[in-house]
Amino acid sequence: FEVYYQPLFRANAKEHECMGAEALIRWKSAELGEMQPDEFIPLAEYLGLIVPIGEHVLREACKRCKYWNDFGHPEYRINVNLSVVELMQQNIKTTVGEILKETGLDPGHLTLELTESVAAGDTDKLKSALDGLKELGISLSLDDFGTGYSSLARLRGLPVDELKIDKVFIDKVGKDDFSDTFVDTVSSLAKSIRLQVVAEGVEEDIQKDALSQMKVDLLQGFFYEKPLPVKEFEAKYVDLPPDE
């Protein structure tokens, strides 16, 4: 397994200003080649391997972000995906806390991303798990917003700090009235309840231009940068030579 990093950029900045990255796992199989997460994560969950895999990604991501912070980018943050299986582990708070202590990363620089379907689950159990994570000082993000069953009203009862609007809506921003209205409305309402908004899957200039007119905080997608191996990311965004 190898951790890749896709940069997150500040919206409405004059230049592409990197603010950190999302950690994304890749599996390089000797027989199958490079495998994307949607090809092996469901199997890992079924086999009960997602917890150790998740811990590995979290540890590596926190370690790198701490390095970036110390190297001259104190503003950089790291986003790491957390599956429902991991979230429901009784020791999830302890695990995350120990990794933060081990790596020395400021908890305020870590955001754990949860799929939107999480918000439709057992609310009491879910909220208890999320409250425990929030006690560590980290941030929580709801990924793929708009494709599941949650609503902004329901989110008010959850300790979530950020919404990531799903790529299916970003694909048609600037080209389709429904997508424009959806993204604009969601981002405005999210800001009204003090949530940061991220648009993921930005691939075209027309999308960037349309999003710049909306209340979106961060942008992510191939228009800016694809996910990169750690050395390539650092050479480009942490001012390190490729062989450092």
Tab-separated table of C-alpha atoms in Angstrom:
chain	number	residue	atom	x	y	z
A	1	PHE	CA	0.000	0.000	0.000
A	2	GLU	CA	1.161	3.533	-0.770
A	3	VAL	CA	-0.296	6.842	0.366
A	4	TYR	CA	-0.833	9.491	-2.318
A	5	TYR	CA	-1.606	13.158	-1.640
A	6	GLN	CA	-4.016	15.359	-3.595
A	7	PRO	CA	-3.601	19.086	-2.829
A	8	LEU	CA	-6.415	21.246	-1.501
A	9	PHE	CA	-6.448	24.824	-2.774
A	10	ARG	CA	-7.938	27.969	-1.321
A	11	ALA	CA	-10.841	29.266	-3.398
A	12	ASN	CA	-10.823	32.877	-4.582
A	13	ALA	CA	-7.052	33.179	-4.181
A	14	LYS	CA	-5.227	35.108	-6.909
A	15	GLU	CA	-2.964	32.137	-7.452
A	16	HIS	CA	-3.381	28.431	-6.728
A	17	GLU	CA	-2.594	28.511	-3.017
A	18	CYS	CA	-2.115	25.039	-1.563
A	19	MET	CA	-3.522	24.659	1.946
A	20	GLY	CA	-2.705	20.995	2.510
A	21	ALA	CA	-3.823	17.683	1.039
A	22	GLU	CA	-6.122	14.700	1.207
A	23	ALA	CA	-4.398	11.370	1.823
A	24	LEU	CA	-5.528	8.670	-0.624
A	25	ILE	CA	-4.447	5.055	-0.500
A	26	ARG	CA	-3.271	3.082	-3.535
A	27	TRP	CA	-2.500	-0.620	-3.727
A	28	LYS	CA	0.350	-1.598	-6.017
A	29	SER	CA	-0.183	-5.279	-6.671
A	30	ALA	CA	2.587	-7.319	-8.268
A	31	GLU	CA	-0.035	-9.230	-10.261
A	32	LEU	CA	-2.823	-6.702	-10.820
A	33	GLY	CA	-0.871	-3.444	-11.053
A	34	GLU	CA	-2.042	-0.230	-9.398
A	35	MET	CA	-5.471	-0.664	-7.847
A	36	GLN	CA	-7.828	2.213	-7.041
A	37	PRO	CA	-9.544	2.379	-3.612
A	38	ASP	CA	-13.006	1.575	-4.987
A	39	GLU	CA	-11.549	-1.676	-6.326
A	40	PHE	CA	-10.182	-3.011	-3.032
A	41	ILE	CA	-11.633	-1.054	-0.078
A	42	PRO	CA	-14.992	-2.923	-0.138
A	43	LEU	CA	-13.075	-6.223	-0.075
A	44	ALA	CA	-10.834	-4.957	2.735
A	45	GLU	CA	-13.946	-4.072	4.751
A	46	TYR	CA	-15.473	-7.491	4.087
A	47	LEU	CA	-12.269	-9.279	5.169
A	48	GLY	CA	-11.865	-7.122	8.279
A	49	LEU	CA	-8.631	-5.548	7.026
A	50	ILE	CA	-9.866	-1.976	6.752
A	51	VAL	CA	-8.962	-1.097	10.352
A	52	PRO	CA	-5.194	-1.834	10.115
A	53	ILE	CA	-5.117	-0.304	6.622
A	54	GLY	CA	-6.848	2.825	7.927
A	55	GLU	CA	-4.418	3.101	10.822
A	56	HIS	CA	-1.485	2.839	8.417
A	57	VAL	CA	-2.844	5.642	6.214
A	58	LEU	CA	-3.614	7.864	9.204
A	59	ARG	CA	-0.161	7.367	10.717
A	60	GLU	CA	1.656	8.077	7.442
A	61	ALA	CA	-0.510	11.113	6.661
A	62	CYS	CA	-0.058	12.648	10.114
A	63	LYS	CA	3.682	12.023	9.948
A	64	ARG	CA	3.971	13.807	6.597
A	65	CYS	CA	1.784	16.745	7.612
A	66	LYS	CA	3.879	17.247	10.753
A	67	TYR	CA	6.957	17.304	8.527
A	68	TRP	CA	5.380	19.872	6.206
A	69	ASN	CA	4.400	22.046	9.162
A	70	ASP	CA	7.923	21.921	10.560
A	71	PHE	CA	9.550	22.436	7.162
A	72	GLY	CA	7.983	25.825	6.558
A	73	HIS	CA	4.289	25.267	5.878
A	74	PRO	CA	2.626	25.671	9.279
A	75	GLU	CA	-0.714	26.285	7.549
A	76	TYR	CA	-0.860	22.872	5.844
A	77	ARG	CA	-3.592	20.486	6.966
A	78	ILE	CA	-4.232	16.845	6.154
A	79	ASN	CA	-7.556	15.153	5.356
A	80	VAL	CA	-7.859	11.409	5.939
A	81	ASN	CA	-10.842	9.197	5.098
A	82	LEU	CA	-12.463	7.246	7.921
A	83	SER	CA	-14.792	4.352	7.054
A	84	VAL	CA	-17.943	3.533	9.010
A	85	VAL	CA	-16.284	0.318	10.177
A	86	GLU	CA	-13.381	2.286	11.642
A	87	LEU	CA	-15.657	4.917	13.188
A	88	MET	CA	-17.673	2.280	15.029
A	89	GLN	CA	-14.598	0.703	16.633
A	90	GLN	CA	-14.816	1.195	20.400
A	91	ASN	CA	-11.190	2.310	20.567
A	92	ILE	CA	-11.279	4.773	17.639
A	93	LYS	CA	-10.722	7.820	19.862
A	94	THR	CA	-7.777	6.135	21.584
A	95	THR	CA	-6.284	5.043	18.259
A	96	VAL	CA	-6.454	8.508	16.701
A	97	GLY	CA	-5.181	10.121	19.895
A	98	GLU	CA	-2.200	7.784	20.085
A	99	ILE	CA	-1.272	8.416	16.440
A	100	LEU	CA	-1.450	12.182	16.986
A	101	LYS	CA	0.797	11.836	20.045
A	102	GLU	CA	3.196	9.504	18.247
A	103	THR	CA	3.583	11.757	15.197
A	104	GLY	CA	3.447	15.054	17.098
A	105	LEU	CA	0.880	16.549	14.711
A	106	ASP	CA	-1.223	19.406	16.036
A	107	PRO	CA	-4.789	17.955	16.232
A	108	GLY	CA	-6.067	21.177	14.680
A	109	HIS	CA	-4.297	20.197	11.449
A	110	LEU	CA	-6.135	16.875	11.032
A	111	THR	CA	-9.528	16.458	9.355
A	112	LEU	CA	-11.204	13.062	9.239
A	113	GLU	CA	-13.584	12.605	6.296
A	114	LEU	CA	-16.753	10.552	6.673
A	115	THR	CA	-19.089	9.473	3.884
A	116	GLU	CA	-22.487	11.161	3.831
A	117	SER	CA	-24.229	7.829	4.482
A	118	VAL	CA	-22.818	7.953	8.018
A	119	ALA	CA	-25.275	10.730	8.850
A	120	ALA	CA	-28.179	8.409	8.080
A	121	GLY	CA	-27.065	5.787	10.605
A	122	ASP	CA	-27.652	5.262	14.323
A	123	THR	CA	-27.627	8.900	15.392
A	124	ASP	CA	-26.946	8.366	19.119
A	125	LYS	CA	-24.091	5.920	18.592
A	126	LEU	CA	-22.728	8.003	15.736
A	127	LYS	CA	-22.851	11.247	17.673
A	128	SER	CA	-21.118	9.641	20.651
A	129	ALA	CA	-18.263	8.432	18.429
A	130	LEU	CA	-17.951	11.798	16.693
A	131	ASP	CA	-18.075	13.719	19.982
A	132	GLY	CA	-15.223	11.553	21.258
A	133	LEU	CA	-13.103	12.361	18.206
A	134	LYS	CA	-13.907	16.063	18.497
A	135	GLU	CA	-12.595	16.022	22.064
A	136	LEU	CA	-9.149	15.373	20.572
A	137	GLY	CA	-9.277	18.775	18.845
A	138	ILE	CA	-9.530	17.489	15.278
A	139	SER	CA	-12.016	18.518	12.549
A	140	LEU	CA	-14.655	16.327	10.897
A	141	SER	CA	-15.751	16.496	7.273
A	142	LEU	CA	-18.806	14.997	5.541
A	143	ASP	CA	-17.680	13.690	2.156
A	144	ASP	CA	-19.785	13.167	-1.001
A	145	PHE	CA	-22.520	15.513	0.227
A	146	GLY	CA	-25.637	15.571	-1.927
A	147	THR	CA	-25.751	11.926	-2.974
A	148	GLY	CA	-27.027	10.338	0.245
A	149	TYR	CA	-29.856	10.802	2.697
A	150	SER	CA	-28.598	13.481	5.062
A	151	SER	CA	-29.755	17.067	5.186
A	152	LEU	CA	-28.280	20.300	6.464
A	153	ALA	CA	-30.953	20.343	9.178
A	154	ARG	CA	-29.834	16.941	10.458
A	155	LEU	CA	-26.197	17.992	10.336
A	156	ARG	CA	-26.859	20.665	12.935
A	157	GLY	CA	-27.012	17.874	15.503
A	158	LEU	CA	-23.649	16.438	14.492
A	159	PRO	CA	-20.217	17.892	15.343
A	160	VAL	CA	-19.228	18.316	11.682
A	161	ASP	CA	-16.955	21.180	10.575
A	162	GLU	CA	-16.849	20.742	6.812
A	163	LEU	CA	-18.916	19.638	3.814
A	164	LYS	CA	-17.413	18.247	0.619
A	165	ILE	CA	-19.911	18.627	-2.228
A	166	ASP	CA	-19.922	15.510	-4.384
A	167	LYS	CA	-18.255	15.522	-7.789
A	168	VAL	CA	-21.528	14.625	-9.542
A	169	PHE	CA	-22.727	18.197	-8.907
A	170	ILE	CA	-19.365	19.845	-9.555
A	171	ASP	CA	-19.164	18.115	-12.970
A	172	LYS	CA	-21.943	20.308	-14.343
A	173	VAL	CA	-21.288	23.555	-12.477
A	174	GLY	CA	-21.131	26.411	-14.957
A	175	LYS	CA	-23.094	24.371	-17.505
A	176	ASP	CA	-26.302	23.366	-15.761
A	177	ASP	CA	-28.723	25.576	-13.812
A	178	PHE	CA	-29.674	22.827	-11.373
A	179	SER	CA	-26.055	22.101	-10.430
A	180	ASP	CA	-25.295	25.822	-10.105
A	181	THR	CA	-28.305	26.364	-7.859
A	182	PHE	CA	-27.609	23.258	-5.782
A	183	VAL	CA	-23.968	24.116	-5.099
A	184	ASP	CA	-24.691	27.802	-4.504
A	185	THR	CA	-27.581	27.050	-2.120
A	186	VAL	CA	-25.779	24.316	-0.194
A	187	SER	CA	-22.630	26.394	0.209
A	188	SER	CA	-24.623	29.419	1.402
A	189	LEU	CA	-26.633	27.374	3.908
A	190	ALA	CA	-23.527	25.567	5.104
A	191	LYS	CA	-21.790	28.856	5.765
A	192	SER	CA	-24.833	30.011	7.759
A	193	ILE	CA	-24.253	27.152	10.214
A	194	ARG	CA	-20.484	27.767	10.216
A	195	LEU	CA	-19.374	24.865	8.042
A	196	GLN	CA	-16.411	25.047	5.700
A	197	VAL	CA	-17.265	24.034	2.116
A	198	VAL	CA	-15.038	22.037	-0.238
A	199	ALA	CA	-15.783	21.417	-3.927
A	200	GLU	CA	-14.178	18.169	-5.054
A	201	GLY	CA	-13.697	16.932	-8.601
A	202	VAL	CA	-12.917	20.294	-10.213
A	203	GLU	CA	-11.601	19.455	-13.682
A	204	GLU	CA	-12.357	22.409	-15.958
A	205	ASP	CA	-11.801	26.145	-16.033
A	206	ILE	CA	-15.547	26.788	-16.373
A	207	GLN	CA	-16.140	24.981	-13.094
A	208	LYS	CA	-13.466	27.004	-11.311
A	209	ASP	CA	-14.912	30.275	-12.600
A	210	ALA	CA	-18.455	29.376	-11.514
A	211	LEU	CA	-17.315	28.207	-8.075
A	212	SER	CA	-15.380	31.430	-7.524
A	213	GLN	CA	-18.762	33.198	-7.420
A	214	MET	CA	-20.059	30.905	-4.678
A	215	LYS	CA	-19.293	30.581	-0.974
A	216	VAL	CA	-16.810	27.746	-1.383
A	217	ASP	CA	-13.652	27.699	0.750
A	218	LEU	CA	-11.475	25.009	-0.805
A	219	LEU	CA	-11.158	23.412	-4.242
A	220	GLN	CA	-9.822	19.985	-5.164
A	221	GLY	CA	-9.561	18.141	-8.438
A	222	PHE	CA	-7.562	17.306	-11.556
A	223	PHE	CA	-7.847	20.910	-12.826
A	224	TYR	CA	-5.394	21.772	-10.061
A	225	GLU	CA	-3.545	18.530	-9.434
A	226	LYS	CA	-4.004	14.763	-9.479
A	227	PRO	CA	-3.099	12.651	-6.413
A	228	LEU	CA	0.691	12.414	-6.180
A	229	PRO	CA	3.167	10.050	-4.498
A	230	VAL	CA	4.632	11.713	-1.416
A	231	LYS	CA	7.983	12.593	-3.013
A	232	GLU	CA	6.322	14.253	-6.010
A	233	PHE	CA	3.924	16.177	-3.766
A	234	GLU	CA	6.763	17.419	-1.584
A	235	ALA	CA	8.965	18.350	-4.532
A	236	LYS	CA	6.157	20.495	-5.926
A	237	TYR	CA	4.417	21.846	-2.845
A	238	VAL	CA	6.953	21.660	-0.031
A	239	ASP	CA	9.930	22.942	-2.022
A	240	LEU	CA	11.880	19.719	-1.733
A	241	PRO	CA	14.045	18.237	-4.497
A	242	PRO	CA	12.575	14.975	-5.916
A	243	ASP	CA	15.283	12.814	-4.296
A	244	GLU	CA	15.082	14.408	-0.827
